[in-house]
Structure formats: structure tokens, C-alpha cells
Tab-separated table of C-alpha atoms and ligand atoms in Angstrom:
chain	number	residue	atom	x	y	z
A	1	MET	CA	19.194	5.272	-16.635
A	2	VAL	CA	17.129	7.426	-19.046
A	3	ARG	CA	17.801	5.001	-21.892
A	4	SER	CA	16.665	2.016	-19.853
A	5	VAL	CA	13.545	3.873	-18.752
A	6	LEU	CA	12.719	4.696	-22.367
A	7	THR	CA	13.239	1.074	-23.406
A	8	GLU	CA	11.037	-0.023	-20.568
A	9	ALA	CA	8.370	2.477	-21.632
A	10	HIS	CA	8.367	1.104	-25.174
A	11	THR	CA	7.609	-2.342	-23.886
A	12	LEU	CA	5.128	-1.181	-21.245
A	13	HIS	CA	3.024	1.309	-23.106
A	14	PRO	CA	1.024	0.241	-26.155
A	15	ALA	CA	1.148	3.761	-27.607
A	16	CYS	CA	4.934	3.649	-27.879
A	17	ASN	CA	5.330	2.244	-31.365
A	18	ALA	CA	7.033	3.588	-34.442
A	19	ASN	CA	4.311	6.183	-35.076
A	20	PHE	CA	4.799	7.832	-31.746
A	21	GLN	CA	7.572	9.972	-30.411
A	22	LEU	CA	8.624	9.570	-26.867
A	23	HIS	CA	9.804	12.632	-24.982
A	24	HIS	CA	11.399	12.187	-21.655
A	25	LEU	CA	10.343	15.031	-19.394
A	26	GLN	CA	11.858	14.426	-16.045
A	27	VAL	CA	13.979	11.880	-14.300
A	28	GLY	CA	13.442	11.324	-10.633
A	29	SER	CA	15.315	9.153	-8.216
A	30	ASN	CA	16.430	5.565	-8.518
A	31	GLU	CA	14.760	4.624	-5.242
A	32	PRO	CA	12.246	1.785	-5.341
A	33	GLY	CA	8.723	3.056	-4.968
A	34	THR	CA	9.426	6.492	-6.392
A	35	VAL	CA	8.752	7.902	-9.819
A	36	SER	CA	11.853	7.322	-11.903
A	37	ALA	CA	10.778	9.212	-14.991
A	38	ILE	CA	7.869	11.006	-16.541
A	39	LEU	CA	7.391	10.496	-20.243
A	40	LEU	CA	5.348	12.395	-22.777
A	41	ILE	CA	4.181	10.433	-25.770
A	42	LEU	CA	3.151	12.420	-28.844
A	43	ASP	CA	1.703	11.112	-32.077
A	44	ALA	CA	3.440	11.995	-35.347
A	45	ARG	CA	1.443	15.236	-35.780
A	46	GLN	CA	2.025	16.063	-32.115
A	47	THR	CA	-1.713	16.252	-31.534
A	48	GLU	CA	-2.350	13.340	-29.238
A	49	ARG	CA	-0.646	13.525	-25.869
A	50	THR	CA	-0.330	10.720	-23.400
A	51	PHE	CA	1.636	10.782	-20.213
A	52	MET	CA	3.038	7.929	-18.281
A	53	ALA	CA	5.210	7.699	-15.250
A	54	VAL	CA	7.608	4.881	-14.706
A	55	ILE	CA	7.614	3.752	-11.126
A	56	LEU	CA	10.393	1.369	-10.209
A	57	ASP	CA	8.322	-0.453	-7.669
A	58	LYS	CA	4.828	-0.183	-6.208
A	59	ALA	CA	4.574	2.714	-3.849
A	60	THR	CA	2.140	4.415	-1.589
A	61	LEU	CA	2.072	8.039	-2.529
A	62	PRO	CA	-0.531	9.808	-0.387
A	63	ARG	CA	-2.820	11.888	-2.560
A	64	SER	CA	-5.951	13.851	-1.840
A	65	LEU	CA	-8.474	15.779	-3.901
A	66	SER	CA	-10.289	18.850	-2.666
A	67	VAL	CA	-13.084	19.835	-5.043
A	68	ASN	CA	-13.479	23.571	-5.523
A	69	LEU	CA	-17.206	24.408	-5.688
A	70	ASP	CA	-16.854	28.054	-6.796
A	71	HIS	CA	-18.214	27.445	-10.268
A	72	MET	CA	-21.222	25.553	-8.993
A	73	ALA	CA	-21.961	28.809	-7.170
A	74	THR	CA	-21.181	30.833	-10.330
A	75	LEU	CA	-24.014	29.000	-12.127
A	76	ARG	CA	-26.378	29.813	-9.284
A	77	GLN	CA	-25.340	33.461	-9.019
A	78	VAL	CA	-25.894	34.256	-12.721
A	79	ARG	CA	-29.631	33.895	-11.984
A	80	ARG	CA	-29.592	34.477	-8.229
A	81	THR	CA	-31.500	31.212	-7.764
A	82	THR	CA	-31.357	28.811	-4.822
A	83	TYR	CA	-30.055	26.007	-7.067
A	84	PRO	CA	-27.759	24.238	-7.713
A	85	SER	CA	-27.360	23.434	-4.031
A	86	LEU	CA	-23.796	23.490	-2.771
A	87	THR	CA	-24.666	21.280	0.174
A	88	THR	CA	-25.971	18.622	-2.232
A	89	ALA	CA	-22.815	19.063	-4.312
A	90	ALA	CA	-20.579	18.599	-1.270
A	91	GLY	CA	-22.519	15.440	-0.342
A	92	ILE	CA	-22.005	14.018	-3.827
A	93	CYS	CA	-18.284	14.869	-3.653
A	94	GLU	CA	-18.105	12.913	-0.420
A	95	VAL	CA	-19.908	9.904	-1.917
A	96	ALA	CA	-17.550	10.075	-4.909
A	97	GLY	CA	-14.483	9.776	-2.690
A	98	ALA	CA	-13.254	13.379	-2.585
A	99	ASP	CA	-11.167	14.263	0.455
A	100	GLY	CA	-12.403	17.807	0.876
A	101	VAL	CA	-14.256	20.746	-0.634
A	102	THR	CA	-12.844	24.190	-1.260
A	103	LEU	CA	-14.658	27.542	-1.381
A	104	HIS	CA	-13.170	30.877	-2.390
A	105	LEU	CA	-15.066	33.638	-0.620
A	106	ARG	CA	-14.080	36.605	-2.741
A	107	GLU	CA	-14.331	40.166	-1.572
A	108	ASP	CA	-16.875	40.900	-4.346
A	109	ARG	CA	-18.897	37.718	-3.540
A	110	ARG	CA	-19.099	36.892	-7.231
A	111	HIS	CA	-19.741	33.192	-6.584
A	112	ILE	CA	-19.461	31.817	-3.029
A	113	GLN	CA	-21.615	33.665	-0.455
A	114	ASP	CA	-21.088	33.889	3.305
A	115	ARG	CA	-24.146	31.680	3.813
A	116	ASP	CA	-22.551	28.900	1.695
A	117	LEU	CA	-19.672	28.696	4.111
A	118	GLU	CA	-21.989	28.669	7.135
A	119	LEU	CA	-24.243	25.961	5.647
A	120	LEU	CA	-21.336	23.777	4.587
A	121	ARG	CA	-19.715	24.103	7.985
A	122	GLU	CA	-22.950	22.778	9.487
A	123	THR	CA	-23.571	19.973	7.010
A	124	SER	CA	-20.440	18.854	5.160
A	125	LEU	CA	-18.855	15.561	6.143
A	126	LEU	CA	-15.738	16.635	4.281
A	127	PRO	CA	-13.113	19.052	5.580
A	128	ILE	CA	-13.579	22.539	4.171
A	129	THR	CA	-10.773	24.679	2.830
A	130	LEU	CA	-11.581	28.376	2.686
A	131	GLU	CA	-9.626	30.364	0.104
A	132	MET	CA	-9.498	34.041	0.944
A	133	GLY	CA	-7.542	37.262	0.794
A	134	SER	CA	-5.674	38.187	3.963
A	135	THR	CA	-7.999	41.082	4.874
A	136	ASP	CA	-9.419	41.800	8.349
A	137	GLU	CA	-12.929	41.042	7.099
A	138	MET	CA	-11.925	37.609	5.819
A	139	VAL	CA	-9.889	36.735	8.893
A	140	ASP	CA	-12.953	37.532	11.056
A	141	ILE	CA	-15.129	35.288	8.855
A	142	ALA	CA	-12.586	32.468	9.072
A	143	LEU	CA	-12.310	32.763	12.852
A	144	ARG	CA	-16.117	32.730	13.165
A	145	ASN	CA	-16.620	29.699	10.903
A	146	ARG	CA	-13.417	27.805	11.677
A	147	PRO	CA	-12.922	25.838	8.471
A	148	HIS	CA	-10.481	22.927	8.505
A	149	ALA	CA	-7.951	24.958	6.507
A	150	VAL	CA	-7.479	28.435	5.067
A	151	THR	CA	-5.538	29.094	1.887
A	152	LEU	CA	-4.426	32.701	1.650
A	153	VAL	CA	-4.531	33.994	-1.915
A	154	PRO	CA	-3.909	37.362	-3.574
A	155	GLU	CA	-7.088	38.973	-4.829
A	156	ARG	CA	-7.760	41.642	-7.398
A	157	ARG	CA	-11.362	42.611	-8.170
A	158	GLN	CA	-10.822	42.865	-11.930
A	159	GLU	CA	-9.243	39.438	-12.380
A	160	LEU	CA	-11.202	36.601	-14.023
A	161	THR	CA	-9.670	34.140	-11.588
A	162	THR	CA	-6.690	34.089	-9.187
A	163	GLU	CA	-3.873	35.113	-11.497
A	164	GLY	CA	-0.745	34.471	-9.489
A	165	GLY	CA	0.646	33.404	-6.161
A	166	LEU	CA	0.968	35.585	-3.069
A	167	ASP	CA	4.258	37.402	-2.648
A	168	ALA	CA	5.088	35.900	0.760
A	169	VAL	CA	8.550	37.519	0.780
A	170	LYS	CA	7.225	41.044	0.399
A	171	LEU	CA	4.078	40.529	2.469
A	172	ALA	CA	5.751	38.599	5.303
A	173	PRO	CA	5.315	41.332	7.970
A	174	ALA	CA	1.579	41.644	7.231
A	175	LEU	CA	1.043	37.891	6.882
A	176	GLU	CA	2.717	37.042	10.171
A	177	SER	CA	-0.189	38.115	12.393
A	178	VAL	CA	-2.845	36.653	10.046
A	179	VAL	CA	-1.103	33.265	10.003
A	180	GLY	CA	-0.651	33.400	13.793
A	181	ARG	CA	-4.307	34.303	14.502
A	182	LEU	CA	-5.642	31.497	12.295
A	183	LYS	CA	-3.216	28.904	13.652
A	184	GLU	CA	-4.076	29.853	17.230
A	185	GLN	CA	-7.641	28.687	16.525
A	186	GLY	CA	-6.406	25.344	15.192
A	187	ILE	CA	-6.969	26.252	11.523
A	188	ILE	CA	-4.441	24.799	9.091
A	189	VAL	CA	-2.808	27.650	7.205
A	190	CYS	CA	-1.696	27.326	3.608
A	191	LEU	CA	-0.225	29.958	1.265
A	192	PHE	CA	-0.899	29.968	-2.473
A	193	LEU	CA	2.543	30.565	-3.988
A	194	GLU	CA	4.471	30.484	-7.242
A	195	PRO	CA	6.932	27.572	-7.446
A	196	ASP	CA	9.826	29.801	-6.404
A	197	PRO	CA	12.351	28.702	-3.731
A	198	ALA	CA	12.376	32.150	-2.049
A	199	GLN	CA	8.597	31.979	-1.622
A	200	ILE	CA	8.767	28.492	-0.114
A	201	ASP	CA	11.423	29.648	2.377
A	202	ALA	CA	9.221	32.605	3.314
A	203	ALA	CA	6.230	30.289	3.964
A	204	ALA	CA	8.381	28.123	6.238
A	205	ARG	CA	9.640	31.193	8.131
A	206	LEU	CA	5.999	32.211	8.658
A	207	LYS	CA	5.403	28.725	10.139
A	208	CYS	CA	2.726	27.850	7.590
A	209	ASP	CA	1.451	24.272	7.636
A	210	SER	CA	1.277	23.925	3.889
A	211	VAL	CA	1.828	25.548	0.522
A	212	GLU	CA	-0.379	25.307	-2.533
A	213	LEU	CA	1.724	25.743	-5.650
A	214	HIS	CA	0.134	27.846	-8.363
A	215	THR	CA	0.020	25.678	-11.478
A	216	GLY	CA	-1.528	28.326	-13.761
A	217	ALA	CA	1.618	28.901	-15.865
A	218	TYR	CA	2.086	25.142	-16.288
A	219	ALA	CA	-1.556	24.821	-17.389
A	220	LEU	CA	-1.208	27.656	-19.919
A	221	ASP	CA	1.895	26.118	-21.498
A	222	TRP	CA	0.132	22.778	-21.579
A	223	GLU	CA	-2.650	24.264	-23.717
A	224	LYS	CA	0.011	25.507	-26.153
A	225	SER	CA	1.749	22.084	-26.200
A	226	ARG	CA	5.082	23.691	-25.297
A	227	THR	CA	6.980	20.532	-24.431
A	228	ASP	CA	10.156	22.244	-23.187
A	229	ALA	CA	8.238	24.705	-21.058
A	230	ILE	CA	6.103	21.898	-19.586
A	231	SER	CA	9.273	20.014	-18.734
A	232	ASN	CA	10.758	23.118	-17.057
A	233	HIS	CA	7.595	23.685	-15.012
A	234	LEU	CA	7.642	20.070	-13.831
A	235	SER	CA	11.318	20.298	-12.851
A	236	ARG	CA	10.751	23.560	-10.986
A	237	ILE	CA	7.643	22.244	-9.240
A	238	GLY	CA	9.422	18.979	-8.348
A	239	ALA	CA	12.353	20.910	-6.827
A	240	VAL	CA	10.230	23.218	-4.662
A	241	VAL	CA	8.076	20.280	-3.549
A	242	ARG	CA	11.240	18.583	-2.233
A	243	GLN	CA	12.316	21.864	-0.605
A	244	GLY	CA	8.930	22.369	1.087
A	245	VAL	CA	8.739	18.787	2.346
A	246	GLU	CA	12.242	19.103	3.805
A	247	LEU	CA	11.118	22.284	5.575
A	248	GLY	CA	8.257	20.307	7.137
A	249	MET	CA	5.335	21.622	5.096
A	250	GLN	CA	2.650	19.730	3.177
A	251	MET	CA	2.911	20.573	-0.508
A	252	ASN	CA	-0.267	20.949	-2.570
A	253	ALA	CA	-1.038	22.196	-6.070
A	254	GLY	CA	-3.902	23.802	-7.898
A	255	HIS	CA	-5.220	26.089	-10.611
A	256	GLY	CA	-6.038	25.255	-14.213
A	257	LEU	CA	-5.683	21.512	-13.672
A	258	HIS	CA	-7.779	19.191	-15.830
A	259	TYR	CA	-8.149	15.544	-16.788
A	260	GLN	CA	-5.096	15.584	-19.067
A	261	ASN	CA	-2.576	17.925	-17.484
A	262	ILE	CA	-3.073	16.385	-14.017
A	263	ARG	CA	-1.252	13.178	-15.026
A	264	PRO	CA	2.424	14.231	-14.859
A	265	LEU	CA	1.790	16.352	-11.762
A	266	ALA	CA	0.054	13.503	-9.967
A	267	ALA	CA	3.145	11.413	-10.574
A	268	LEU	CA	5.437	13.879	-8.789
A	269	GLU	CA	6.622	12.532	-5.491
A	270	GLY	CA	5.861	14.696	-2.470
A	271	LEU	CA	2.749	16.502	-3.737
A	272	THR	CA	-0.155	15.719	-1.439
A	273	GLU	CA	-3.341	17.610	-2.218
A	274	PHE	CA	-4.794	18.843	-5.499
A	275	SER	CA	-7.352	21.628	-5.430
A	276	ILE	CA	-9.419	21.386	-8.607
A	277	GLY	CA	-12.650	23.096	-9.575
A	278	HIS	CA	-13.393	24.386	-13.051
A	279	SER	CA	-12.578	21.219	-14.998
A	280	ILE	CA	-14.551	18.992	-12.621
A	281	ILE	CA	-17.638	21.213	-12.652
A	282	CYS	CA	-17.455	21.472	-16.477
A	283	ARG	CA	-17.165	17.698	-16.864
A	284	SER	CA	-20.055	17.180	-14.467
A	285	LEU	CA	-22.356	18.827	-17.041
A	286	PHE	CA	-21.846	15.770	-19.249
A	287	VAL	CA	-21.183	12.867	-16.899
A	288	GLY	CA	-22.654	14.069	-13.600
A	289	LEU	CA	-20.744	15.339	-10.571
A	290	GLU	CA	-20.190	11.969	-8.938
A	291	LYS	CA	-18.524	10.467	-12.015
A	292	ALA	CA	-16.514	13.639	-12.682
A	293	VAL	CA	-15.105	13.574	-9.133
A	294	ARG	CA	-14.440	9.824	-9.229
A	295	GLU	CA	-12.565	10.126	-12.526
A	296	MET	CA	-10.343	12.915	-11.215
A	297	GLY	CA	-9.758	10.996	-7.974
A	298	ALA	CA	-8.673	7.950	-9.971
A	299	LEU	CA	-6.196	10.003	-12.037
A	300	ILE	CA	-4.667	11.432	-8.892
A	301	ARG	CA	-4.412	8.129	-7.098
A	302	GLN	CA	-3.430	5.823	-9.935
A	303	TRP	CA	0.204	6.078	-8.903
A	304	THR	CA	-0.522	4.475	-5.579
A	305	SER	CA	-1.156	0.926	-6.762
X	401	LIG	N1	-6.485	26.908	-5.954
X	401	LIG	C1	-6.633	28.244	-5.815
X	401	LIG	C2	-5.816	28.946	-4.785
X	401	LIG	C3	-7.562	28.958	-6.603
X	401	LIG	O1	-7.701	30.284	-6.449
X	401	LIG	C4	-8.350	28.234	-7.530
X	401	LIG	C5	-9.363	28.971	-8.345
X	401	LIG	O2	-10.365	29.456	-7.502
X	401	LIG	C6	-8.166	26.842	-7.615
X	401	LIG	C7	-7.204	26.203	-6.839
X	401	LIG	C8	-8.974	26.003	-8.540
X	401	LIG	O3	-8.661	26.337	-9.864
X	401	LIG	P1	-9.494	25.701	-11.042
X	401	LIG	O4	-10.910	26.161	-10.885
X	401	LIG	O5	-8.823	26.235	-12.270
X	401	LIG	O6	-9.393	24.197	-10.920
């Protein structure tokens, strides 16, 4: 099966000639319409990386993109100005085909402010996901504003960005009432977790609607071109995605994802939503926000046609 996929890749992909090495990263199922293999193509000096997925037949893999606007707010907060406007940004995301916007209201309010959430709740045509710590203050804010979804994340004041997943196993007793209170108000509840089977089981026991898998470690290994580690991350993520789907939860992913490392993840069957911020906002400096969102949307959805 792997050999035939590799042969097929050589004929399908123009980059697969004698100067390129083909690394097979992951083999999926043999079912029509599913991803049968993910391949990494490296040039001879291992500098240029291209990914492709071999899909046995055309499939409809549902995919959605929620654009994280935190770093639009970071730019505003460094000068405490009124611009750039997050409501304008959310409107452009909508025009560009995004499926949602995400805001992380941190305890220290370093980027998103309470007023951003209120304004976006009044004006955004897109569903809003609120990322937050599971504190009483944040739960009150969520219940007052009633975003479409809440993603519960761990939060440490000193961290540059969210550095790991929640420990849902250890925190289960405390999380139970938070999850229950949010769900009672019709808010979709998601936990930000490491791709660890015990964590996925804990989320299901807490009756969470969805899980966002922390892709930070995958992204770090990607930057170091560690092929074996990338392959291991993809296998681990693929396995917990299957586990979560079987347990009835929607499986999402986010953190550190950009226009290159998104490709093999977007090809994984069962992942639904990608929460992406920093890379999109950075790219928007050069190509504009609409194009940056459209390009990421296309990378996520290219496996559907
Ligand atoms: N998902 C979660 C839970 C996050 O905390 C963040 C960062 O705020 C993201 C996704 C987006 O990460 P990035 O900005 O690296 O795309």
C-alpha cells in the first residue's frame, strides 16, 4: 500500500523527481474518500518542504477556520489607540470566508479588552469563540456575553502565549461546574488539550462538546525540520482525533499553525476547526487581511474537492 502510494505520488506531484526525496509520514485508511497517506517532499539539501496528501477518491471533509484576532488587538494596545478596529477586522474575515472569529480575553488584558467582546457580540456576523481561563470572573463574563463557544485554556501571567493544554484529568472536579454552567446557557464548551488519550477521555467524561488540540509542540518541531518528530506528532494527533470523534466530540486544532505547517494537519481526517491567529495577522501586513484569510481558508479546504 505504501509503495503504491509513493509511486502514485511520483506521477502526481511535479516536485517528485530525482532531485527530491520523498518521505512518507503517515498512512491512513484504504477507504475511498479518506486520506490514504501524507507525504513530505524535501529537496536534496532538505531546505524546501512540500506536503501532499493522497486521497483515494474525492471526499467532503468538513473544515472551518476561526480567525484569532488577539494580535490585531496587540497592535492597538501597544499605543492604546482606537485602531486597528476589531469590528472592521471581523467584517473582513467574514467577507473572506472565515467561519468564525476567536478572542482570548486574558486575565491581564494584554490584548483583547472586555469592550472588544461586547462590541463583537453586537456586530459580528460570524460566531465568536471566547478563549479564557476557567476563573469565576471569566465565567461571569462569558455568561453575560454568551459567545457561540468558549474554549477553556490554562493561563499563566508570565507566559508569552498559551504554552500548553489544560490538565483536564487533574482539574476535572473544578472544571465540572464551569462546563455545566456554560452549557446550561447554550454555550458550546471546548477544552484546549494536549493530544493525549487520557485528556480526551477526561473531556468526554466532562461532557464537553469539543476539544481543541494544542499543536504547539508540532509547530516547534516543524521549525526545526525534525521529520521523525513531525511524523510522530501527526500519528498521535490522528489517533486522538479518531478517539474524540468516537466519543462524540468535535475535534479542532490550533496554536502555532502557519501557511506551511497547516498542510499535513488539514489533510487529517476528523479534524474540523482550525483556530489560527498570529500567522494570519502577520501575513495581512503584506497582502491585506482579506487575502491572508482567503489563502488560509483555501489551504484548509483544499482537501474537500
Ligand atoms: N488556540 C488557542 C487555545 C490559543 O491560546 C491560541 C493563541 O492565543 C491560538 C489557538 C492561536 O494561536 P496562534 O496565534 O499561534 O495561531
